[in-house]
Coordinates of C-alpha atoms in Angstrom, one line a residue:
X300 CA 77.1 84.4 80.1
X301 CA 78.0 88.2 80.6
X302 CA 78.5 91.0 78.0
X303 CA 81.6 90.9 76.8
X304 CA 84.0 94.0 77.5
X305 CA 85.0 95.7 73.9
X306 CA 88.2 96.5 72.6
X307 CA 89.0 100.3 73.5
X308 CA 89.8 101.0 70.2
X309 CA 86.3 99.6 68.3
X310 CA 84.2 102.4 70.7
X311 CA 86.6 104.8 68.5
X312 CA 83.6 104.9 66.1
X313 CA 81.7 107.3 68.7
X314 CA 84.2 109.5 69.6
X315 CA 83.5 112.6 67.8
X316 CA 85.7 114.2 65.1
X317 CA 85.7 118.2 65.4
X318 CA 86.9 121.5 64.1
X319 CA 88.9 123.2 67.3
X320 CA 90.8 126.7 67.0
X321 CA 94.2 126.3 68.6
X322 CA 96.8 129.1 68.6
X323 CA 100.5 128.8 69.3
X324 CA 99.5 130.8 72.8
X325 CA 97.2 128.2 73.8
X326 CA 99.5 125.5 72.7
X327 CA 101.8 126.8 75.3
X328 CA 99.4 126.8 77.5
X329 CA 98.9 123.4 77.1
X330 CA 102.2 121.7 77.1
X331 CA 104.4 124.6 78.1
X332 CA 105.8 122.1 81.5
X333 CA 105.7 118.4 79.8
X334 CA 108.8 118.1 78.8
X335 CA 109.7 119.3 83.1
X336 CA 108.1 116.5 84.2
X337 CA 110.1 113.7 85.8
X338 CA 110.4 110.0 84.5
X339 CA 109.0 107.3 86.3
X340 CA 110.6 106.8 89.6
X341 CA 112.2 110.3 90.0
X342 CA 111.3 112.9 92.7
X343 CA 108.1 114.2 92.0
X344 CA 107.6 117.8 90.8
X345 CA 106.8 120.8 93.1
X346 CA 103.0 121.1 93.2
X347 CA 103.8 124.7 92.7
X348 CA 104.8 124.5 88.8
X349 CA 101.6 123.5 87.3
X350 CA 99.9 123.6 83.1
X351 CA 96.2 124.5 82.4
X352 CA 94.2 121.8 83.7
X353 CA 90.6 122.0 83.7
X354 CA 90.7 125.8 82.8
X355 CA 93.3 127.2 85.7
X356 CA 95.9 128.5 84.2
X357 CA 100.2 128.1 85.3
X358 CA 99.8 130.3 88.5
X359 CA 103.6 131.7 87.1
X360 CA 103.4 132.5 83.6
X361 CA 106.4 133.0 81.5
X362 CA 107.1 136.5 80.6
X363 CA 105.7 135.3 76.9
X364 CA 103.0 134.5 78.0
X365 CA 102.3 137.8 80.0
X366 CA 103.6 139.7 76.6
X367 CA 100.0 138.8 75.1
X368 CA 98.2 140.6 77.5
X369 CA 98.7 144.0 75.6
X370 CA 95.6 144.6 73.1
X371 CA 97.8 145.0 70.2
X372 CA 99.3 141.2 70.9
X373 CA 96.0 139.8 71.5
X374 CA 94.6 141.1 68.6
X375 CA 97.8 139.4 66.9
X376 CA 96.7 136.4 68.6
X377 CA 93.3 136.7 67.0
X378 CA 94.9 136.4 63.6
X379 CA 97.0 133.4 63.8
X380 CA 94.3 130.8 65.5
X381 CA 93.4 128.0 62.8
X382 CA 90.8 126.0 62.5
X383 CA 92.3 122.2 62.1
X384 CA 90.3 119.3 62.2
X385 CA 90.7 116.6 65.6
X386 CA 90.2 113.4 65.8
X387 CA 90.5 112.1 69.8
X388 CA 91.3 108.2 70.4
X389 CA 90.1 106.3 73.7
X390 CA 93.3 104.1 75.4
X391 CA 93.8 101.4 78.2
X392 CA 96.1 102.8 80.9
X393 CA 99.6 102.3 80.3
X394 CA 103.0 102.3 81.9
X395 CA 103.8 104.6 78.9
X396 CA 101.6 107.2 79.7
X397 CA 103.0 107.9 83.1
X398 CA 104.6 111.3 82.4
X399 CA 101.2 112.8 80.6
X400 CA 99.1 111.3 83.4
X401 CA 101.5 112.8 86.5
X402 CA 101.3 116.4 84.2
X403 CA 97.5 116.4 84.4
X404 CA 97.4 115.0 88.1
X405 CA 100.2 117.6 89.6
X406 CA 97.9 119.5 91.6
X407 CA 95.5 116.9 92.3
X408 CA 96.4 117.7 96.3
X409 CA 96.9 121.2 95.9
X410 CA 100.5 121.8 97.1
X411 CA 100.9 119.1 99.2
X412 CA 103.6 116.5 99.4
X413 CA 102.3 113.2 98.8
X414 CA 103.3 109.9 96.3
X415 CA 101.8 111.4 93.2
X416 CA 104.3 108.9 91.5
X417 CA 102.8 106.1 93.4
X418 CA 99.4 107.4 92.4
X419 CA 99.5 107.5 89.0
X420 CA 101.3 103.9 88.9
X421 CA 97.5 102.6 90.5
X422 CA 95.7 104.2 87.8
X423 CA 97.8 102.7 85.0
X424 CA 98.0 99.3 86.7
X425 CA 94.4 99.5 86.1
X426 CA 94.1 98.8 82.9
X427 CA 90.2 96.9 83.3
X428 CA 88.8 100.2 84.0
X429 CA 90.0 103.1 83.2
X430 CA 90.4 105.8 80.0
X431 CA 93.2 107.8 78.7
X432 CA 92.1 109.8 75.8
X433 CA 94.7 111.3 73.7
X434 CA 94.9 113.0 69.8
X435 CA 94.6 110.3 66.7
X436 CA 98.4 110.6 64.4
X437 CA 97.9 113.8 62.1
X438 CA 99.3 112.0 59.7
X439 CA 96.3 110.1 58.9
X440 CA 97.9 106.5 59.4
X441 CA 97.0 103.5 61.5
X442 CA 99.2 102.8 64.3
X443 CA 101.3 100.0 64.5
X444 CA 99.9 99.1 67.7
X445 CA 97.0 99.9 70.0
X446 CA 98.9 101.5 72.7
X447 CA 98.6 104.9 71.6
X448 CA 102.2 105.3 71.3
X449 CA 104.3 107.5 74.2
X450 CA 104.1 111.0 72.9
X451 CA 103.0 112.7 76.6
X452 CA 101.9 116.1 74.2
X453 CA 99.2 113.8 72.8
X454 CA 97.4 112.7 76.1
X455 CA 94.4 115.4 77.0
X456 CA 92.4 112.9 79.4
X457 CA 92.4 110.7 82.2
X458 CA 89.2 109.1 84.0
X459 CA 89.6 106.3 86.7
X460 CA 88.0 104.8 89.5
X461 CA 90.2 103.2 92.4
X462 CA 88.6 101.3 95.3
X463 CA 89.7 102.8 98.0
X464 CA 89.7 99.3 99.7
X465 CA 91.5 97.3 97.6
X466 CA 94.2 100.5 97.6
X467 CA 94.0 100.5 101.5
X468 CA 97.6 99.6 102.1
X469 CA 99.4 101.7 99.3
X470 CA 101.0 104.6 100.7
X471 CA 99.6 107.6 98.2
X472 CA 96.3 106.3 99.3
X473 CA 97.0 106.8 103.1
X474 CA 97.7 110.0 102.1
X475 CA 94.9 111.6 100.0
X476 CA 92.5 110.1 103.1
X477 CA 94.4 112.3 105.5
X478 CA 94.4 115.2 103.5
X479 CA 90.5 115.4 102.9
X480 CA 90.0 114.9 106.2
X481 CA 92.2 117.9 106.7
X482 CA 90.6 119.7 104.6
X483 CA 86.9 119.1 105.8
X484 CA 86.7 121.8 108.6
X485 CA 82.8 120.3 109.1
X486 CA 82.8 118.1 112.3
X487 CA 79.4 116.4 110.9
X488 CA 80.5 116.4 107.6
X489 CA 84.1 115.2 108.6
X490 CA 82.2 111.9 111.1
X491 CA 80.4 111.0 107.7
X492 CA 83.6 111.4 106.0
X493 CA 85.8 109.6 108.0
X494 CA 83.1 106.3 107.8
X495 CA 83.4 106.9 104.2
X496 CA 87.0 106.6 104.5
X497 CA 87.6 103.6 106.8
X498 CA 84.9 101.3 107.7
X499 CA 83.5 101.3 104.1
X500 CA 86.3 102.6 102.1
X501 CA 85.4 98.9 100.1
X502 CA 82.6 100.4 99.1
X503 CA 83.9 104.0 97.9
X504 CA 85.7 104.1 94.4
X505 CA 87.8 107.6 94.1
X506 CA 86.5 108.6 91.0
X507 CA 89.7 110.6 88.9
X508 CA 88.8 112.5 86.1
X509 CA 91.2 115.2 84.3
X510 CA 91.6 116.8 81.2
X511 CA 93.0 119.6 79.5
X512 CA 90.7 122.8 79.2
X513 CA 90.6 122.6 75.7
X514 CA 89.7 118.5 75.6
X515 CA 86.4 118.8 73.4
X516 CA 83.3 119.0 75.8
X517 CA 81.8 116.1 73.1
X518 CA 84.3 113.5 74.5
X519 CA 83.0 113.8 78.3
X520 CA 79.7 111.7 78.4
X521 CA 81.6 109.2 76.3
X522 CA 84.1 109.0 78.6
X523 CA 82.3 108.8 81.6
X524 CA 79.7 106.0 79.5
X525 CA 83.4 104.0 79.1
X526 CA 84.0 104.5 82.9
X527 CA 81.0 103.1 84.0
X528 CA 80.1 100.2 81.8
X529 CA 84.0 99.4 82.0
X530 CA 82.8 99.3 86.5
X531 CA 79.4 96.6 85.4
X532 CA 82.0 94.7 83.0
X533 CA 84.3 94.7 86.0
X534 CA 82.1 92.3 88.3
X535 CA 82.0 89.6 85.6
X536 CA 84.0 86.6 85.0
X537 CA 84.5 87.4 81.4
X538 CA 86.4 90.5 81.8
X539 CA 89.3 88.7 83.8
X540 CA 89.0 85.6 82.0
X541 CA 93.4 86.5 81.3
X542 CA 93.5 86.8 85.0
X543 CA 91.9 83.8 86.9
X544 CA 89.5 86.4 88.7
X545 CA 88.7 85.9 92.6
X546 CA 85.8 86.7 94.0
X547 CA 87.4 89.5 95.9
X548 CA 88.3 91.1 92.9
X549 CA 84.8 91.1 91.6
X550 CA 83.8 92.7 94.5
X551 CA 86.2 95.2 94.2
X552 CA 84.0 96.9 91.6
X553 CA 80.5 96.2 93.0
X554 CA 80.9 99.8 94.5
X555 CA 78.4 101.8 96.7
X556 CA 79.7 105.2 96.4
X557 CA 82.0 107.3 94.2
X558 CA 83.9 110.2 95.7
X559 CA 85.5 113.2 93.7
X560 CA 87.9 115.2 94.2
X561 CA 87.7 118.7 92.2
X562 CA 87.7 122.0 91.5
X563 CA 85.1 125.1 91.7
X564 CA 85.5 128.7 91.0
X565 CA 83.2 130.4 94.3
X566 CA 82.6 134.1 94.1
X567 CA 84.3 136.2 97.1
X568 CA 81.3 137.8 97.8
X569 CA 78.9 134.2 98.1
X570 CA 77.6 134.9 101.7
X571 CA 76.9 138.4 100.9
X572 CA 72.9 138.1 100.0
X573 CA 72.1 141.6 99.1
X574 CA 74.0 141.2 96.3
X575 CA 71.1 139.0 94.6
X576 CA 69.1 142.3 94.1
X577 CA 71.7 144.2 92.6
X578 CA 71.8 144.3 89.0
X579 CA 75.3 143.0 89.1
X580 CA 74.7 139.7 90.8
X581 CA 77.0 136.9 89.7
X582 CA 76.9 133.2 90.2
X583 CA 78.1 131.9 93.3
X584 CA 80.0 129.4 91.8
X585 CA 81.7 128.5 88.3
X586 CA 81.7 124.7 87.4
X587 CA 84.9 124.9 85.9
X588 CA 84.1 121.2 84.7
X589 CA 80.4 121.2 83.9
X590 CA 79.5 117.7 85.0
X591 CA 80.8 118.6 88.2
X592 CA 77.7 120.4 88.8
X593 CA 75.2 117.6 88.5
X594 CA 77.5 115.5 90.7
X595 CA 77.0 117.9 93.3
X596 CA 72.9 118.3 92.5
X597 CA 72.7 114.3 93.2
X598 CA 75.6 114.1 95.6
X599 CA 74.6 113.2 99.6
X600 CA 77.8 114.8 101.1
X601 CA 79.7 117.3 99.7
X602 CA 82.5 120.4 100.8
X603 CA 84.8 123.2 99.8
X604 CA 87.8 123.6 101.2
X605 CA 90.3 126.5 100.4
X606 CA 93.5 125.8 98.2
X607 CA 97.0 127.2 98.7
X608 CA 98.6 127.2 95.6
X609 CA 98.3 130.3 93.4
X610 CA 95.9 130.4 90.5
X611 CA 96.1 133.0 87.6
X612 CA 92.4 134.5 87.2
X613 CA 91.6 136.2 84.0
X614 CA 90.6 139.8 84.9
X615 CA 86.8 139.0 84.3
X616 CA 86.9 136.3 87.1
X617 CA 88.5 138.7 89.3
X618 CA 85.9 138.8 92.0
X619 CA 86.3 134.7 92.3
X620 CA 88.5 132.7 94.0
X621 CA 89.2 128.4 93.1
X622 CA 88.1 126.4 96.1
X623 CA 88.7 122.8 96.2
X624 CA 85.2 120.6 95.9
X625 CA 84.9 117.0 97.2
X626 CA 81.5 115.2 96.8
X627 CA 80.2 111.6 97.3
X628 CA 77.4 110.3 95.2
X629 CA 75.6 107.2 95.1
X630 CA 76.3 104.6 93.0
X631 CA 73.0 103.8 92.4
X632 CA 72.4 107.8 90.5
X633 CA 75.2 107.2 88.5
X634 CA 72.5 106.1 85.9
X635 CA 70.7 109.7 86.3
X636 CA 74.4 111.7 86.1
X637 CA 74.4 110.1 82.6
X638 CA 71.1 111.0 81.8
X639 CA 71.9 114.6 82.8
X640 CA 74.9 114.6 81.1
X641 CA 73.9 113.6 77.9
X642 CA 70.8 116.4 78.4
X643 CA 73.4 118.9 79.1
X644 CA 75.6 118.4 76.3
X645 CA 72.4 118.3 74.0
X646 CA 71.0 122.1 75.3
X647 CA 74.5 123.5 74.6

């Protein structure tokens, strides 16, 4: 007899409660384009208007948001962040969370035109595997359900992972494999790639994982421990006992290989060596997502690939430029990520 899958809302007990400053500014930041986003089933957005995701700010800030650049404004800013008290809630996928989901995914491609509608349908069909973390009620009340309600401004994370597969036929899938092989300007790297891709794209699960730059850190290996027992759980019968499980689907989660798609911050001036033994040497890259740099550590294929859409770059990361990372590790060192991961979190 397998382990049996738990509830989403009982691992609630180990997501952490903490203290985060938030400012009207960076409240903006956050939601500034939800309520732009199109319903279900309507044209998708241009990949152009994008919110803060994973620490890039909207490449075309409002004027408001460029007032605050002057010092007297940010010192104004200064003054009115709070500390309040969070409390983040772990979700199955939902239909209702489409519009929160597609705002966190809009650049996921960079600018090109694909089914991001289609996309986000997959991961919120999903609902075995799969985690949407969003903010508890302020008001201190249960729920009267377990959905986590519809409120878009609430949702700060989505993790996933699709089998590229079992996906083969759907058209936003299609897609996304043309466009990293696009991208991929290695013809080595592209030939292991393309293997990836086709031949044993059942054994590949696109691994999607987003958040808002000021989601807690404290949430991630959590949410990557509910990603990947949620993958195990997956190959047993009791998981699907609701759905009549065939073996096919079983097998749909005994995966080989996850694949990510993401972002890095690489400094301009990477190939330039003699700039090691100056006194101003800077890192060559910026994990704008920390984990992202032990995926790449234990990964056995991995490229950057320039992105087109405009990216505002604080004045302090001036001399960087945000590449577009894709990596392929193992399934079998997904067990050493999360040892890493938890390490990491611990030493910060």
């Amino acid at each position: 007899m397998g382990q049996r899958r738990p509830a989403k809302r009982r691992r609630l007990s180990r997501t952490p409660s903490l203290l985060l400053s938030f400012s009207p500014f960076s409240r903006f930041l956050l939601f500034a384009h939800s309520s732009s986003v199109p319903k279900s089933g309507s044209p998708d957005p241009s990949p152009s208007s994008k919110s803060t995701v994973d620490g890039i700010a909207d490449p075309k800030p409002p004027k408001a948001i460029k007032r605050m650049e002057s010092s007297e404004d940010e010192e104004e800013k200064q003054e009115k962040i709070e500390m309040v008290q969070a409390d983040f809630e772990f979700f199955d996928p939902k239909p209702g969370d489409f519009n929160g989901v597609k705002l966190l995914l809009q650049s996921y491609l960079d600018k090109k035109p694909w089914d991001l509608s289609g996309f986000v349908d997959l991961i919120l069909e999903q609902t075995t595997v799969g985690t949407i973390v969003k903010s508890a009620s302020q008001d201190g009340e249960e729920e009267g359900d377990d959905d986590g309600g519809d409120d878009d401004e609430s949702l700060f994370a989505v993790i996933s992972a699709l089998n590229l597969g079992r996906y083969a036929g759907h058209g936003c899938i299609k897609e996304l494999k043309r466009f990293l092989l696009e991208v991929c300007s290695d013809e080595s790297t592209k030939t292991k790639l393309k293997l990836l891709l086709e031949q044993q794209a059942s054994d590949v699960g696109l691994l999607v994982s987003q958040r808002f730059v000021n989601c807690p850190y404290q949430l991630v290996p959590p949410l990557y421990d509910a990603l990947f027992d949620e993958v195990s759980w997956a190959t047993e019968d009791e998981l699907f006992c609701f759905l009549k499980p065939t073996q096919e689907l079983r097998d749909s989660f005994r995966l080989k290989y996850y694949m990510l798609l993401t972002r890095i911050l690489e400094n301009k001036n990477v190939n330039q060596r003699k700039a090691k033994q100056s006194q101003d040497y800077e890192e060559p890259f910026i994990y704008i997502k920390a984990e992202d740099e032990i995926f790449r550590e234990l990964s056995l294929l991995s490229f950057t690939f320039r992105l087109h859409a405009e990216q505002l770059i604080s004045h302090e990361l001036k001399n960087y430029r945000e590449m577009g990372l894709v990596m392929v590790v193992k399934a079998d060192d997904i067990s050493k990520f999360r040892e890493k991961l938890k390490s990491l979190l611990a030493k910060s």
